[in-house]
PDB file of C-alpha atoms in Angstrom:
ATOM      1  CA  MET A 251      -4.463 -11.985  -6.535  1.00  0.00           C
ATOM      2  CA  ILE A 252      -7.264  -9.439  -6.067  1.00  0.00           C
ATOM      3  CA  LYS A 253     -10.689 -10.784  -6.929  1.00  0.00           C
ATOM      4  CA  ARG A 254     -13.391  -8.500  -8.200  1.00  0.00           C
ATOM      5  CA  LEU A 255     -16.878  -9.158  -6.869  1.00  0.00           C
ATOM      6  CA  LYS A 256     -20.364  -8.492  -8.141  1.00  0.00           C
ATOM      7  CA  GLU A 257     -23.556  -7.094  -6.634  1.00  0.00           C
ATOM      8  CA  THR A 258     -22.390  -5.194  -3.577  1.00  0.00           C
ATOM      9  CA  PHE A 259     -24.870  -2.410  -2.883  1.00  0.00           C
ATOM     10  CA  CYS A 260     -24.151   0.507  -0.528  1.00  0.00           C
ATOM     11  CA  GLU A 261     -27.634   0.330   0.986  1.00  0.00           C
ATOM     12  CA  GLN A 262     -26.952  -3.296   1.987  1.00  0.00           C
ATOM     13  CA  CYS A 263     -23.818  -2.259   3.913  1.00  0.00           C
ATOM     14  CA  PRO A 264     -25.274  -0.891   7.192  1.00  0.00           C
ATOM     15  CA  GLU A 265     -22.079   0.672   8.569  1.00  0.00           C
ATOM     16  CA  GLY A 266     -20.966   2.532   5.451  1.00  0.00           C
ATOM     17  CA  TYR A 267     -24.481   3.489   4.371  1.00  0.00           C
ATOM     18  CA  GLN A 268     -25.462   5.010   7.711  1.00  0.00           C
ATOM     19  CA  SER A 269     -22.133   6.805   8.108  1.00  0.00           C
ATOM     20  CA  PHE A 270     -21.745   8.351   4.662  1.00  0.00           C
ATOM     21  CA  PHE A 271     -24.090   7.334   1.858  1.00  0.00           C
ATOM     22  CA  HIS A 272     -27.550   7.724   3.390  1.00  0.00           C
ATOM     23  CA  THR A 273     -27.678  11.382   2.258  1.00  0.00           C
ATOM     24  CA  LEU A 274     -27.494  10.454  -1.439  1.00  0.00           C
ATOM     25  CA  ASP A 275     -30.647  10.497  -3.549  1.00  0.00           C
ATOM     26  CA  LYS A 276     -31.715   7.335  -5.313  1.00  0.00           C
ATOM     27  CA  ALA A 277     -30.141   8.216  -8.666  1.00  0.00           C
ATOM     28  CA  ASP A 278     -26.717   9.078  -7.224  1.00  0.00           C
ATOM     29  CA  LEU A 279     -26.735   6.034  -4.980  1.00  0.00           C
ATOM     30  CA  GLN A 280     -27.480   3.861  -7.999  1.00  0.00           C
ATOM     31  CA  TYR A 281     -24.648   5.579  -9.900  1.00  0.00           C
ATOM     32  CA  ILE A 282     -22.150   4.824  -7.111  1.00  0.00           C
ATOM     33  CA  ASN A 283     -23.380   1.235  -6.962  1.00  0.00           C
ATOM     34  CA  GLU A 284     -22.702   0.896 -10.684  1.00  0.00           C
ATOM     35  CA  GLN A 285     -19.355   2.712 -10.722  1.00  0.00           C
ATOM     36  CA  LYS A 286     -17.622   1.444  -7.601  1.00  0.00           C
ATOM     37  CA  ARG A 287     -15.384  -1.600  -7.881  1.00  0.00           C
ATOM     38  CA  PRO A 288     -15.671  -4.201  -5.099  1.00  0.00           C
ATOM     39  CA  HIS A 289     -12.533  -6.286  -4.522  1.00  0.00           C
ATOM     40  CA  TRP A 290     -11.659  -9.210  -2.286  1.00  0.00           C
ATOM     41  CA  PHE A 291      -8.271  -9.270  -0.545  1.00  0.00           C
ATOM     42  CA  LYS A 292      -6.849 -12.326   1.142  1.00  0.00           C
ATOM     43  CA  LYS A 293      -5.227 -12.132   4.576  1.00  0.00           C
ATOM     44  CA  GLY A 294      -1.915 -10.271   4.448  1.00  0.00           C
ATOM     45  CA  GLU A 295      -2.457  -8.951   0.927  1.00  0.00           C
ATOM     46  CA  LEU A 296      -1.314  -5.402   0.232  1.00  0.00           C
ATOM     47  CA  ILE A 297      -4.111  -2.967  -0.639  1.00  0.00           C
ATOM     48  CA  PHE A 298      -1.942   0.046  -1.409  1.00  0.00           C
ATOM     49  CA  GLU A 299       1.679   0.963  -0.852  1.00  0.00           C
ATOM     50  CA  GLU A 300       3.385   4.029   0.592  1.00  0.00           C
ATOM     51  CA  GLY A 301       4.608   6.406  -2.108  1.00  0.00           C
ATOM     52  CA  LYS A 302       1.995   5.426  -4.710  1.00  0.00           C
ATOM     53  CA  LYS A 303      -0.480   7.934  -6.163  1.00  0.00           C
ATOM     54  CA  PRO A 304      -4.118   7.291  -5.189  1.00  0.00           C
ATOM     55  CA  GLN A 305      -6.779   7.086  -7.881  1.00  0.00           C
ATOM     56  CA  GLY A 306      -9.610   6.937  -5.393  1.00  0.00           C
ATOM     57  CA  LEU A 307     -10.478   5.616  -1.966  1.00  0.00           C
ATOM     58  CA  TYR A 308     -11.834   2.437  -0.433  1.00  0.00           C
ATOM     59  CA  CYS A 309     -14.796   1.709   1.806  1.00  0.00           C
ATOM     60  CA  LEU A 310     -14.341  -1.423   3.904  1.00  0.00           C
ATOM     61  CA  ARG A 311     -17.359  -3.693   3.552  1.00  0.00           C
ATOM     62  CA  GLU A 312     -16.172  -6.876   5.283  1.00  0.00           C
ATOM     63  CA  GLY A 313     -13.118  -7.871   7.279  1.00  0.00           C
ATOM     64  CA  LYS A 314     -10.389  -5.840   8.975  1.00  0.00           C
ATOM     65  CA  VAL A 315      -7.544  -3.790   7.535  1.00  0.00           C
ATOM     66  CA  LYS A 316      -4.357  -2.358   8.987  1.00  0.00           C
ATOM     67  CA  VAL A 317      -2.614   0.875   8.024  1.00  0.00           C
ATOM     68  CA  PHE A 318       1.121   0.916   8.707  1.00  0.00           C
ATOM     69  CA  LYS A 319       4.519   2.448   8.049  1.00  0.00           C
ATOM     70  CA  ASN A 320       7.840   0.659   7.748  1.00  0.00           C
ATOM     71  CA  SER A 321      10.659   2.194   9.784  1.00  0.00           C
ATOM     72  CA  PHE A 322      14.205   2.641   8.511  1.00  0.00           C
ATOM     73  CA  ASP A 323      15.197  -0.691  10.084  1.00  0.00           C
ATOM     74  CA  GLY A 324      12.324  -2.555   8.434  1.00  0.00           C
ATOM     75  CA  ARG A 325      10.025  -2.778  11.449  1.00  0.00           C
ATOM     76  CA  GLU A 326       6.320  -2.272  10.913  1.00  0.00           C
ATOM     77  CA  GLN A 327       4.402   0.320  12.913  1.00  0.00           C
ATOM     78  CA  ILE A 328       0.615  -0.033  12.734  1.00  0.00           C
ATOM     79  CA  THR A 329      -1.011   3.392  12.881  1.00  0.00           C
ATOM     80  CA  ARG A 330      -4.648   2.403  12.453  1.00  0.00           C
ATOM     81  CA  ILE A 331      -6.959  -0.599  12.226  1.00  0.00           C
ATOM     82  CA  LEU A 332     -10.111  -0.266  10.136  1.00  0.00           C
ATOM     83  CA  PHE A 333     -13.426  -2.045  10.601  1.00  0.00           C
ATOM     84  CA  PRO A 334     -16.458  -2.340   8.272  1.00  0.00           C
ATOM     85  CA  GLY A 335     -17.937   0.982   7.186  1.00  0.00           C
ATOM     86  CA  GLU A 336     -14.689   2.936   7.471  1.00  0.00           C
ATOM     87  CA  LEU A 337     -12.944   4.760   4.615  1.00  0.00           C
ATOM     88  CA  LEU A 338      -9.384   3.937   3.582  1.00  0.00           C
ATOM     89  CA  GLY A 339      -7.024   6.300   1.731  1.00  0.00           C
ATOM     90  CA  LEU A 340      -9.081   9.415   2.433  1.00  0.00           C
ATOM     91  CA  LYS A 341      -6.220  11.706   3.461  1.00  0.00           C
ATOM     92  CA  ALA A 342      -4.169  11.052   0.331  1.00  0.00           C
ATOM     93  CA  VAL A 343      -7.165  11.574  -1.952  1.00  0.00           C
ATOM     94  CA  LEU A 344      -8.139  14.876  -0.323  1.00  0.00           C
ATOM     95  CA  SER A 345      -4.575  16.219  -0.249  1.00  0.00           C
ATOM     96  CA  GLY A 346      -3.682  15.056  -3.742  1.00  0.00           C
ATOM     97  CA  ASN A 347      -0.432  13.624  -2.409  1.00  0.00           C
ATOM     98  CA  VAL A 348       0.979  10.113  -2.582  1.00  0.00           C
ATOM     99  CA  TYR A 349       0.116   7.610   0.136  1.00  0.00           C
ATOM    100  CA  SER A 350       2.157   8.329   3.265  1.00  0.00           C
ATOM    101  CA  VAL A 351       1.373   4.850   4.619  1.00  0.00           C
ATOM    102  CA  SER A 352       0.720   1.342   3.357  1.00  0.00           C
ATOM    103  CA  SER A 353      -2.316  -0.852   3.955  1.00  0.00           C
ATOM    104  CA  ALA A 354      -2.960  -4.596   4.045  1.00  0.00           C
ATOM    105  CA  ALA A 355      -5.794  -6.962   4.976  1.00  0.00           C
ATOM    106  CA  LEU A 356      -5.642  -8.399   8.504  1.00  0.00           C
ATOM    107  CA  GLU A 357      -8.071 -11.086   7.378  1.00  0.00           C
ATOM    108  CA  GLU A 358     -10.047 -11.877   4.249  1.00  0.00           C
ATOM    109  CA  SER A 359     -11.657  -8.536   3.420  1.00  0.00           C
ATOM    110  CA  VAL A 360     -13.973  -6.939   0.874  1.00  0.00           C
ATOM    111  CA  LEU A 361     -13.354  -3.296  -0.043  1.00  0.00           C
ATOM    112  CA  CYS A 362     -15.256  -1.104  -2.489  1.00  0.00           C
ATOM    113  CA  PHE A 363     -13.103   1.249  -4.556  1.00  0.00           C
ATOM    114  CA  ILE A 364     -14.621   4.656  -5.423  1.00  0.00           C
ATOM    115  CA  ASN A 365     -12.976   6.800  -8.082  1.00  0.00           C
ATOM    116  CA  LYS A 366     -11.772  10.136  -6.695  1.00  0.00           C
ATOM    117  CA  THR A 367     -13.708  12.115  -9.346  1.00  0.00           C
ATOM    118  CA  ASP A 368     -16.982  10.514  -8.260  1.00  0.00           C
ATOM    119  CA  PHE A 369     -16.069  11.067  -4.622  1.00  0.00           C
ATOM    120  CA  PHE A 370     -15.372  14.793  -5.106  1.00  0.00           C
ATOM    121  CA  GLN A 371     -18.648  15.199  -6.992  1.00  0.00           C
ATOM    122  CA  LEU A 372     -20.517  13.761  -4.014  1.00  0.00           C
ATOM    123  CA  MET A 373     -18.749  16.167  -1.668  1.00  0.00           C
ATOM    124  CA  LEU A 374     -19.715  19.130  -3.850  1.00  0.00           C
ATOM    125  CA  LYS A 375     -23.333  18.078  -4.272  1.00  0.00           C
ATOM    126  CA  TYR A 376     -24.154  16.898  -0.744  1.00  0.00           C
ATOM    127  CA  PRO A 377     -23.232  19.156   2.215  1.00  0.00           C
ATOM    128  CA  GLU A 378     -24.197  16.460   4.724  1.00  0.00           C
ATOM    129  CA  PHE A 379     -21.892  13.992   2.981  1.00  0.00           C
ATOM    130  CA  SER A 380     -19.049  16.524   3.214  1.00  0.00           C
ATOM    131  CA  ARG A 381     -19.883  17.155   6.857  1.00  0.00           C
ATOM    132  CA  ALA A 382     -19.582  13.432   7.595  1.00  0.00           C
ATOM    133  CA  ILE A 383     -16.137  13.420   5.963  1.00  0.00           C
ATOM    134  CA  VAL A 384     -15.017  16.417   8.031  1.00  0.00           C
ATOM    135  CA  ILE A 385     -16.234  14.729  11.219  1.00  0.00           C
ATOM    136  CA  LEU A 386     -14.300  11.600  10.263  1.00  0.00           C
ATOM    137  CA  LEU A 387     -11.115  13.600   9.640  1.00  0.00           C
ATOM    138  CA  SER A 388     -11.500  15.354  12.996  1.00  0.00           C
ATOM    139  CA  LYS A 389     -11.937  11.998  14.715  1.00  0.00           C
ATOM    140  CA  LEU A 390      -8.841  10.591  13.012  1.00  0.00           C
ATOM    141  CA  LEU A 391      -6.807  13.643  14.022  1.00  0.00           C
ATOM    142  CA  GLU A 392      -7.972  13.306  17.626  1.00  0.00           C
ATOM    143  CA  GLN A 393      -7.050   9.604  17.649  1.00  0.00           C
ATOM    144  CA  ALA A 394      -3.628  10.369  16.164  1.00  0.00           C
ATOM    145  CA  GLU A 395      -2.936  12.994  18.838  1.00  0.00           C
ATOM    146  CA  PHE A 396      -4.053  10.641  21.604  1.00  0.00           C
ATOM    147  CA  ARG A 397      -1.895   7.849  20.205  1.00  0.00           C
ATOM    148  CA  MET A 398       1.145  10.130  19.917  1.00  0.00           C
ATOM    149  CA  ILE A 399       0.838  11.126  23.579  1.00  0.00           C
ATOM    150  CA  SER A 400       0.353   7.495  24.603  1.00  0.00           C
ATOM    151  CA  LEU A 401       3.440   6.300  22.723  1.00  0.00           C
ATOM    152  CA  ALA A 402       5.526   9.169  24.068  1.00  0.00           C
ATOM    153  CA  TYR A 403       4.612   9.021  27.759  1.00  0.00           C
ATOM    154  CA  LYS A 404       3.002   5.699  28.680  1.00  0.00           C
ATOM    155  CA  PRO A 405       5.043   2.580  29.509  1.00  0.00           C
ATOM    156  CA  VAL A 406       4.407  -0.573  27.497  1.00  0.00           C
ATOM    157  CA  ARG A 407       2.132  -2.173  30.106  1.00  0.00           C
ATOM    158  CA  GLU A 408      -0.228   0.828  30.022  1.00  0.00           C
ATOM    159  CA  ARG A 409      -0.141   0.999  26.218  1.00  0.00           C
ATOM    160  CA  LEU A 410      -1.031  -2.679  25.981  1.00  0.00           C
ATOM    161  CA  ALA A 411      -4.023  -2.320  28.318  1.00  0.00           C
ATOM    162  CA  GLU A 412      -5.167   0.741  26.376  1.00  0.00           C
ATOM    163  CA  THR A 413      -4.845  -1.068  23.032  1.00  0.00           C
ATOM    164  CA  LEU A 414      -6.753  -4.114  24.281  1.00  0.00           C
ATOM    165  CA  LEU A 415      -9.597  -1.848  25.385  1.00  0.00           C
ATOM    166  CA  PHE A 416      -9.660   0.010  22.068  1.00  0.00           C
ATOM    167  CA  LEU A 417      -9.678  -3.207  20.051  1.00  0.00           C
ATOM    168  CA  ASN A 418     -12.337  -4.728  22.286  1.00  0.00           C
ATOM    169  CA  HIS A 419     -14.590  -1.694  21.759  1.00  0.00           C
ATOM    170  CA  SER A 420     -14.017  -1.795  17.984  1.00  0.00           C
ATOM    171  CA  PHE A 421     -14.608  -5.539  17.666  1.00  0.00           C
ATOM    172  CA  HIS A 422     -17.777  -5.247  19.755  1.00  0.00           C
ATOM    173  CA  SER A 423     -19.055  -2.408  17.546  1.00  0.00           C
ATOM    174  CA  VAL A 424     -18.759  -4.715  14.529  1.00  0.00           C
ATOM    175  CA  ALA A 425     -20.562  -7.628  16.231  1.00  0.00           C
ATOM    176  CA  PRO A 426     -22.660  -6.159  19.091  1.00  0.00           C
ATOM    177  CA  SER A 427     -24.971  -9.181  19.241  1.00  0.00           C
ATOM    178  CA  TYR A 428     -22.200 -11.630  20.066  1.00  0.00           C
ATOM    179  CA  PRO A 429     -22.489 -12.808  23.691  1.00  0.00           C
ATOM    180  CA  ARG A 430     -18.706 -12.551  24.187  1.00  0.00           C
ATOM    181  CA  THR A 431     -16.443 -10.341  22.159  1.00  0.00           C
ATOM    182  CA  TYR A 432     -12.912 -11.549  21.621  1.00  0.00           C
ATOM    183  CA  LEU A 433      -9.868 -10.044  19.958  1.00  0.00           C
ATOM    184  CA  ASN A 434      -8.512 -12.075  17.072  1.00  0.00           C
ATOM    185  CA  VAL A 435      -5.217 -10.267  16.449  1.00  0.00           C
ATOM    186  CA  THR A 436      -1.719 -11.701  16.268  1.00  0.00           C
ATOM    187  CA  ARG A 437       0.794 -10.887  18.986  1.00  0.00           C
ATOM    188  CA  GLN A 438       3.006  -9.416  16.267  1.00  0.00           C
ATOM    189  CA  ASP A 439       0.242  -7.010  15.187  1.00  0.00           C
ATOM    190  CA  ILE A 440      -0.386  -5.946  18.783  1.00  0.00           C
ATOM    191  CA  ALA A 441       3.347  -5.323  19.180  1.00  0.00           C
ATOM    192  CA  ASN A 442       3.328  -3.263  15.976  1.00  0.00           C
ATOM    193  CA  ILE A 443       0.460  -1.168  17.305  1.00  0.00           C
ATOM    194  CA  ILE A 444       2.053  -0.289  20.639  1.00  0.00           C
ATOM    195  CA  GLY A 445       5.617  -0.112  19.384  1.00  0.00           C
ATOM    196  CA  THR A 446       7.359  -2.955  21.178  1.00  0.00           C
ATOM    197  CA  ALA A 447       8.589  -6.525  20.642  1.00  0.00           C
ATOM    198  CA  PRO A 448       6.183  -9.513  20.425  1.00  0.00           C
ATOM    199  CA  GLU A 449       8.009 -11.133  23.337  1.00  0.00           C
ATOM    200  CA  THR A 450       7.122  -8.162  25.529  1.00  0.00           C
ATOM    201  CA  VAL A 451       3.471  -8.375  24.495  1.00  0.00           C
ATOM    202  CA  ILE A 452       3.389 -12.112  25.293  1.00  0.00           C
ATOM    203  CA  ARG A 453       4.943 -11.488  28.716  1.00  0.00           C
ATOM    204  CA  PHE A 454       2.417  -8.822  29.703  1.00  0.00           C
ATOM    205  CA  LEU A 455      -0.499 -10.826  28.289  1.00  0.00           C
ATOM    206  CA  SER A 456       0.568 -13.708  30.502  1.00  0.00           C
ATOM    207  CA  GLU A 457       0.645 -11.330  33.459  1.00  0.00           C
ATOM    208  CA  PHE A 458      -2.846 -10.041  32.639  1.00  0.00           C
ATOM    209  CA  LYS A 459      -4.058 -13.625  32.326  1.00  0.00           C
ATOM    210  CA  GLU A 460      -2.606 -14.620  35.708  1.00  0.00           C
ATOM    211  CA  SER A 461      -4.314 -11.582  37.241  1.00  0.00           C
ATOM    212  CA  LYS A 462      -7.614 -12.732  35.663  1.00  0.00           C
ATOM    213  CA  LEU A 463      -7.933  -9.558  33.568  1.00  0.00           C
ATOM    214  CA  ILE A 464      -8.120 -11.535  30.335  1.00  0.00           C
ATOM    215  CA  GLU A 465      -8.609 -15.071  29.066  1.00  0.00           C
ATOM    216  CA  ILE A 466      -6.542 -16.504  26.235  1.00  0.00           C
ATOM    217  CA  LYS A 467      -7.706 -19.323  23.971  1.00  0.00           C
ATOM    218  CA  GLY A 468      -5.212 -19.815  21.176  1.00  0.00           C
ATOM    219  CA  ARG A 469      -4.946 -16.474  19.367  1.00  0.00           C
ATOM    220  CA  LYS A 470      -8.234 -15.232  20.817  1.00  0.00           C
ATOM    221  CA  ILE A 471      -8.147 -12.788  23.744  1.00  0.00           C
ATOM    222  CA  PHE A 472     -11.216 -12.251  25.946  1.00  0.00           C
ATOM    223  CA  LEU A 473     -11.291  -9.221  28.242  1.00  0.00           C
ATOM    224  CA  THR A 474     -12.729 -10.212  31.637  1.00  0.00           C
ATOM    225  CA  ASN A 475     -11.995  -7.178  33.826  1.00  0.00           C
ATOM    226  CA  ILE A 476     -12.554  -3.970  31.879  1.00  0.00           C
ATOM    227  CA  ARG A 477     -12.511  -1.771  34.984  1.00  0.00           C
ATOM    228  CA  ARG A 478      -9.069  -2.931  36.074  1.00  0.00           C
ATOM    229  CA  LEU A 479      -7.652  -2.655  32.551  1.00  0.00           C
ATOM    230  CA  ARG A 480      -8.868   0.938  32.395  1.00  0.00           C
ATOM    231  CA  GLN A 481      -7.068   1.626  35.651  1.00  0.00           C
ATOM    232  CA  ILE A 482      -3.850   0.120  34.297  1.00  0.00           C
ATOM    233  CA  ALA A 483      -4.206   2.178  31.097  1.00  0.00           C
ATOM    234  CA  ASN A 484      -4.763   5.335  33.169  1.00  0.00           C
ATOM    235  CA  LEU A 485      -8.085   5.991  31.447  1.00  0.00           C
ATOM    236  CA  PRO A 486     -11.090   7.629  33.103  1.00  0.00           C
ATOM    237  CA  ALA A 487     -13.556   5.225  34.684  1.00  0.00           C
TER     238      ALA A 487
END
């Protein structure tokens, strides 16, 4: 069950406001505040499904969301994880095509739905808003290319170290004031990101723990040796 929420203002959402909506004048910002539809999704709940036609896009206000595809044998491949302030469903809206992926909440999440007509009007009226969208698309394309190369050429151990570093950076960006950032992601989700079995992820996590590269407390993973993990991932220092 999707719950609709009240009183979620763009200017009170630091990540999304600074990234996209700060260029809007007061009247247009008020219009978007009135027209957008905030919704609450529980953990695991589907946000949109591959093959459906988009009516608009989402801006993630709270929580974390995964974007994924199901393979022919039913396995899930996570292609992207979103954090607060990021846009969801942008490619389908801009292309006018159906969703090529599905999306679900990794944890309880709040997303604001913006009608595609209102979104296109903002792009036409505000060049800086459009520029921010183009920069985002370029970043997503760069990440997709990097991920494709990683999946094609790096062994699982390197892909796992690389994914842990990426998630650690993303989680820290959401909560930079926390004294210790930890990853709160299931082993199954990590396996779906790097394209392997959960058992393989568990085995390499145990190896990293024994080597004192990480600490594990329940589902939480703490990175304790970033430098060494970067070496394992074959990333520049």
